[in-house]
Amino acid sequence: YTDDSIALLQEAINAVEYGLPLDKQSDVEAFAEAIVEATGKLVLKAADYTMVNLAVEYAEDEIAKGIYTDESVAMLREFLASIDYTITADRQDEVSAIEVSVYLAVDELLIPKKPDYTKLTEAIAAARAEIEKGIYTDESVEELNVEINTALDMATDDSITIEHQNIVDEMTATIIEKTISLDPKPADYTSVVNAITAANEKIATGY
């Protein structure tokens, strides 16, 4: 119980005068009534929310990272706002359960944002446009396609979050580099060879 309510009860107890004669029975009854009244007004202490507050701080720190979707953050904030801070000390076990529920809520409600794939998408589109020209060697095109397929697999991987943005950026840079490094096929000199052969034959025959 709170110190103040206990102090009031103790005051009522200390006010009792012992050894009164029978004609003061009404006073004795008044002492008893005062004690009963003070007992009834005992106020339970508030439960200890120290561990709950630490859990809430952890949740707020996670939110502050800015890596989770707005919808999931809103759901967590709604949960945190619903915490009952009026529980008394005789129900401390309920407060302990709240602490656990906060950590579970962080794990279950917060959904990480996906990385920004804008530049990667643009790099893939540019790479495919170059490949469609049909002017590069099969080997260099195959190397580029391997990187493109790896990037596409990564984009559909749910485990890749905004925290992996650096990996996405590295993949983008790789595709751009592979696109720039595409080896052009050598020109077809068949017509030139045929023309030279015909010219040489004409020179040789004199007509």
CSV table of C-alpha atoms in Angstrom, one decimal:
chain,number,residue,atom,x,y,z
A,1,TYR,CA,0.0,0.0,0.0
A,2,THR,CA,1.0,3.6,-0.5
A,3,ASP,CA,3.0,5.3,2.3
A,4,ASP,CA,0.3,8.0,2.6
A,5,SER,CA,-2.6,5.6,3.1
A,6,ILE,CA,-0.6,3.5,5.6
A,7,ALA,CA,0.3,6.7,7.5
A,8,LEU,CA,-3.4,7.6,7.8
A,9,LEU,CA,-4.1,4.1,9.2
A,10,GLN,CA,-1.3,4.3,11.6
A,11,GLU,CA,-2.5,7.7,12.7
A,12,ALA,CA,-5.9,6.1,13.5
A,13,ILE,CA,-4.3,3.3,15.4
A,14,ASN,CA,-2.1,5.7,17.4
A,15,ALA,CA,-5.1,7.8,18.3
A,16,VAL,CA,-6.6,4.9,20.4
A,17,GLU,CA,-6.8,5.7,24.1
A,18,TYR,CA,-6.6,2.7,26.3
A,19,GLY,CA,-7.9,2.3,29.8
A,20,LEU,CA,-11.1,4.3,29.3
A,21,PRO,CA,-14.0,3.7,31.6
A,22,LEU,CA,-17.2,2.1,30.5
A,23,ASP,CA,-19.0,5.4,30.2
A,24,LYS,CA,-16.5,6.2,27.4
A,25,GLN,CA,-17.5,3.2,25.3
A,26,SER,CA,-18.7,5.4,22.6
A,27,ASP,CA,-15.2,6.8,22.3
A,28,VAL,CA,-13.8,3.3,22.0
A,29,GLU,CA,-16.3,2.5,19.3
A,30,ALA,CA,-15.2,5.7,17.5
A,31,PHE,CA,-11.6,4.5,17.6
A,32,ALA,CA,-12.6,1.2,16.0
A,33,GLU,CA,-14.7,2.9,13.3
A,34,ALA,CA,-11.8,5.2,12.5
A,35,ILE,CA,-9.4,2.3,12.1
A,36,VAL,CA,-11.9,0.4,10.0
A,37,GLU,CA,-12.4,3.5,7.8
A,38,ALA,CA,-8.7,4.0,7.4
A,39,THR,CA,-8.2,0.4,6.6
A,40,GLY,CA,-10.9,0.6,3.9
A,41,LYS,CA,-9.1,3.6,2.4
A,42,LEU,CA,-5.7,1.8,2.0
A,43,VAL,CA,-4.5,2.5,-1.5
A,44,LEU,CA,-2.6,-0.1,-3.3
A,45,LYS,CA,0.8,0.9,-4.8
A,46,ALA,CA,1.1,1.1,-8.5
A,47,ALA,CA,2.8,-1.9,-10.1
A,48,ASP,CA,6.5,-1.6,-11.1
A,49,TYR,CA,6.6,-0.7,-14.8
A,50,THR,CA,10.4,-0.4,-15.1
A,51,MET,CA,10.7,-3.4,-17.4
A,52,VAL,CA,7.7,-2.4,-19.4
A,53,ASN,CA,9.2,1.1,-19.9
A,54,LEU,CA,12.4,-0.5,-21.1
A,55,ALA,CA,10.5,-2.6,-23.6
A,56,VAL,CA,8.6,0.4,-24.9
A,57,GLU,CA,11.9,2.3,-25.3
A,58,TYR,CA,13.2,-0.6,-27.3
A,59,ALA,CA,10.1,-0.5,-29.5
A,60,GLU,CA,10.5,3.3,-30.0
A,61,ASP,CA,14.1,2.8,-30.9
A,62,GLU,CA,13.1,0.3,-33.6
A,63,ILE,CA,10.5,2.7,-35.0
A,64,ALA,CA,13.1,5.5,-35.0
A,65,LYS,CA,15.3,3.4,-37.4
A,66,GLY,CA,12.8,4.4,-40.2
A,67,ILE,CA,13.2,1.0,-41.9
A,68,TYR,CA,9.7,-0.3,-41.3
A,69,THR,CA,6.5,0.2,-43.3
A,70,ASP,CA,4.2,3.0,-42.2
A,71,GLU,CA,1.3,0.6,-41.8
A,72,SER,CA,3.3,-1.7,-39.5
A,73,VAL,CA,4.6,1.2,-37.4
A,74,ALA,CA,1.0,2.5,-37.0
A,75,MET,CA,-0.1,-0.9,-35.7
A,76,LEU,CA,2.8,-1.0,-33.2
A,77,ARG,CA,2.0,2.5,-32.0
A,78,GLU,CA,-1.6,1.5,-31.6
A,79,PHE,CA,-0.6,-1.4,-29.5
A,80,LEU,CA,1.8,0.7,-27.3
A,81,ALA,CA,-1.0,3.2,-26.8
A,82,SER,CA,-3.3,0.5,-25.5
A,83,ILE,CA,-0.9,-0.4,-22.6
A,84,ASP,CA,-2.7,-0.1,-19.2
A,85,TYR,CA,-0.6,1.9,-16.8
A,86,THR,CA,-3.1,1.8,-14.0
A,87,ILE,CA,-2.4,-1.8,-12.8
A,88,THR,CA,-1.6,-2.1,-9.0
A,89,ALA,CA,1.2,-3.9,-7.3
A,90,ASP,CA,-1.0,-6.9,-6.4
A,91,ARG,CA,-1.2,-7.6,-10.2
A,92,GLN,CA,2.5,-7.4,-11.0
A,93,ASP,CA,2.3,-10.6,-13.0
A,94,GLU,CA,0.0,-8.8,-15.5
A,95,VAL,CA,2.6,-6.1,-15.9
A,96,SER,CA,5.3,-8.7,-16.5
A,97,ALA,CA,3.1,-10.2,-19.2
A,98,ILE,CA,2.8,-6.7,-20.8
A,99,GLU,CA,6.6,-6.5,-21.0
A,100,VAL,CA,6.8,-9.7,-22.9
A,101,SER,CA,3.9,-8.7,-25.2
A,102,VAL,CA,5.7,-5.5,-26.2
A,103,TYR,CA,8.8,-7.4,-27.4
A,104,LEU,CA,6.6,-9.9,-29.2
A,105,ALA,CA,4.7,-7.0,-30.9
A,106,VAL,CA,7.9,-5.5,-32.2
A,107,ASP,CA,8.9,-8.9,-33.7
A,108,GLU,CA,5.5,-9.7,-35.1
A,109,LEU,CA,4.0,-6.4,-36.2
A,110,LEU,CA,7.0,-4.4,-37.7
A,111,ILE,CA,7.5,-5.2,-41.4
A,112,PRO,CA,10.8,-3.9,-42.9
A,113,LYS,CA,10.5,-1.8,-46.0
A,114,LYS,CA,11.7,-3.2,-49.3
A,115,PRO,CA,14.8,-1.7,-50.9
A,116,ASP,CA,14.6,1.0,-53.6
A,117,TYR,CA,14.9,-1.0,-56.9
A,118,THR,CA,14.4,2.0,-59.2
A,119,LYS,CA,18.0,2.3,-60.4
A,120,LEU,CA,18.3,-1.5,-60.6
A,121,THR,CA,15.2,-1.7,-62.8
A,122,GLU,CA,16.6,1.0,-65.0
A,123,ALA,CA,19.9,-0.7,-65.3
A,124,ILE,CA,18.2,-4.0,-66.3
A,125,ALA,CA,16.1,-2.3,-68.9
A,126,ALA,CA,19.2,-0.6,-70.4
A,127,ALA,CA,21.1,-3.9,-70.4
A,128,ARG,CA,18.3,-5.7,-72.2
A,129,ALA,CA,18.0,-3.0,-74.8
A,130,GLU,CA,21.7,-3.5,-75.6
A,131,ILE,CA,21.3,-7.3,-75.7
A,132,GLU,CA,18.4,-6.9,-78.2
A,133,LYS,CA,20.7,-5.1,-80.6
A,134,GLY,CA,22.3,-8.5,-81.3
A,135,ILE,CA,25.7,-7.0,-81.9
A,136,TYR,CA,27.5,-8.5,-78.9
A,137,THR,CA,29.3,-11.8,-78.4
A,138,ASP,CA,27.4,-14.7,-77.0
A,139,GLU,CA,29.9,-15.0,-74.1
A,140,SER,CA,29.6,-11.4,-72.9
A,141,VAL,CA,25.8,-11.5,-73.3
A,142,GLU,CA,25.6,-14.7,-71.3
A,143,GLU,CA,27.7,-13.1,-68.5
A,144,LEU,CA,25.3,-10.1,-68.4
A,145,ASN,CA,22.2,-12.4,-68.4
A,146,VAL,CA,23.6,-14.2,-65.4
A,147,GLU,CA,23.8,-10.9,-63.5
A,148,ILE,CA,20.3,-9.9,-64.6
A,149,ASN,CA,18.8,-13.2,-63.4
A,150,THR,CA,20.6,-12.9,-60.1
A,151,ALA,CA,19.1,-9.4,-59.7
A,152,LEU,CA,15.6,-10.6,-60.5
A,153,ASP,CA,15.9,-13.4,-58.0
A,154,MET,CA,17.0,-10.9,-55.4
A,155,ALA,CA,14.1,-8.6,-56.1
A,156,THR,CA,11.6,-11.4,-55.4
A,157,ASP,CA,13.4,-12.5,-52.2
A,158,ASP,CA,11.3,-11.4,-49.2
A,159,SER,CA,14.3,-11.6,-46.9
A,160,ILE,CA,15.9,-8.7,-48.8
A,161,THR,CA,14.9,-5.5,-47.0
A,162,ILE,CA,15.9,-1.8,-47.0
A,163,GLU,CA,18.7,-2.7,-44.7
A,164,HIS,CA,20.2,-4.5,-47.7
A,165,GLN,CA,20.1,-1.5,-50.0
A,166,ASN,CA,23.8,-1.6,-50.4
A,167,ILE,CA,23.6,-5.0,-51.9
A,168,VAL,CA,21.0,-3.8,-54.4
A,169,ASP,CA,23.2,-0.8,-55.3
A,170,GLU,CA,26.2,-3.1,-55.8
A,171,MET,CA,24.1,-5.3,-58.1
A,172,THR,CA,23.0,-2.2,-60.0
A,173,ALA,CA,26.6,-1.2,-60.5
A,174,THR,CA,27.6,-4.7,-61.6
A,175,ILE,CA,24.9,-4.8,-64.3
A,176,ILE,CA,25.9,-1.3,-65.5
A,177,GLU,CA,29.5,-2.4,-65.7
A,178,LYS,CA,28.7,-5.6,-67.5
A,179,THR,CA,26.6,-3.7,-70.0
A,180,ILE,CA,29.4,-1.2,-70.7
A,181,SER,CA,31.8,-4.2,-71.0
A,182,LEU,CA,29.8,-6.1,-73.6
A,183,ASP,CA,32.1,-7.3,-76.4
A,184,PRO,CA,30.9,-6.3,-79.9
A,185,LYS,CA,30.9,-9.1,-82.4
A,186,PRO,CA,33.5,-8.7,-85.2
A,187,ALA,CA,32.0,-7.3,-88.4
A,188,ASP,CA,31.2,-9.8,-91.2
A,189,TYR,CA,33.8,-9.3,-93.9
A,190,THR,CA,32.4,-12.0,-96.2
A,191,SER,CA,31.3,-9.5,-98.8
A,192,VAL,CA,34.7,-7.8,-98.8
A,193,VAL,CA,36.5,-11.1,-99.1
A,194,ASN,CA,34.2,-12.0,-102.0
A,195,ALA,CA,34.8,-8.6,-103.7
A,196,ILE,CA,38.6,-8.9,-103.3
A,197,THR,CA,38.5,-12.5,-104.7
A,198,ALA,CA,36.5,-11.3,-107.7
A,199,ALA,CA,38.8,-8.4,-108.2
A,200,ASN,CA,41.9,-10.5,-108.1
A,201,GLU,CA,40.4,-13.0,-110.5
A,202,LYS,CA,39.6,-10.2,-112.9
A,203,ILE,CA,43.1,-8.9,-112.7
A,204,ALA,CA,44.5,-12.3,-113.2
A,205,THR,CA,42.5,-13.1,-116.3
A,206,GLY,CA,42.9,-9.6,-117.8
A,207,TYR,CA,39.2,-9.3,-118.5
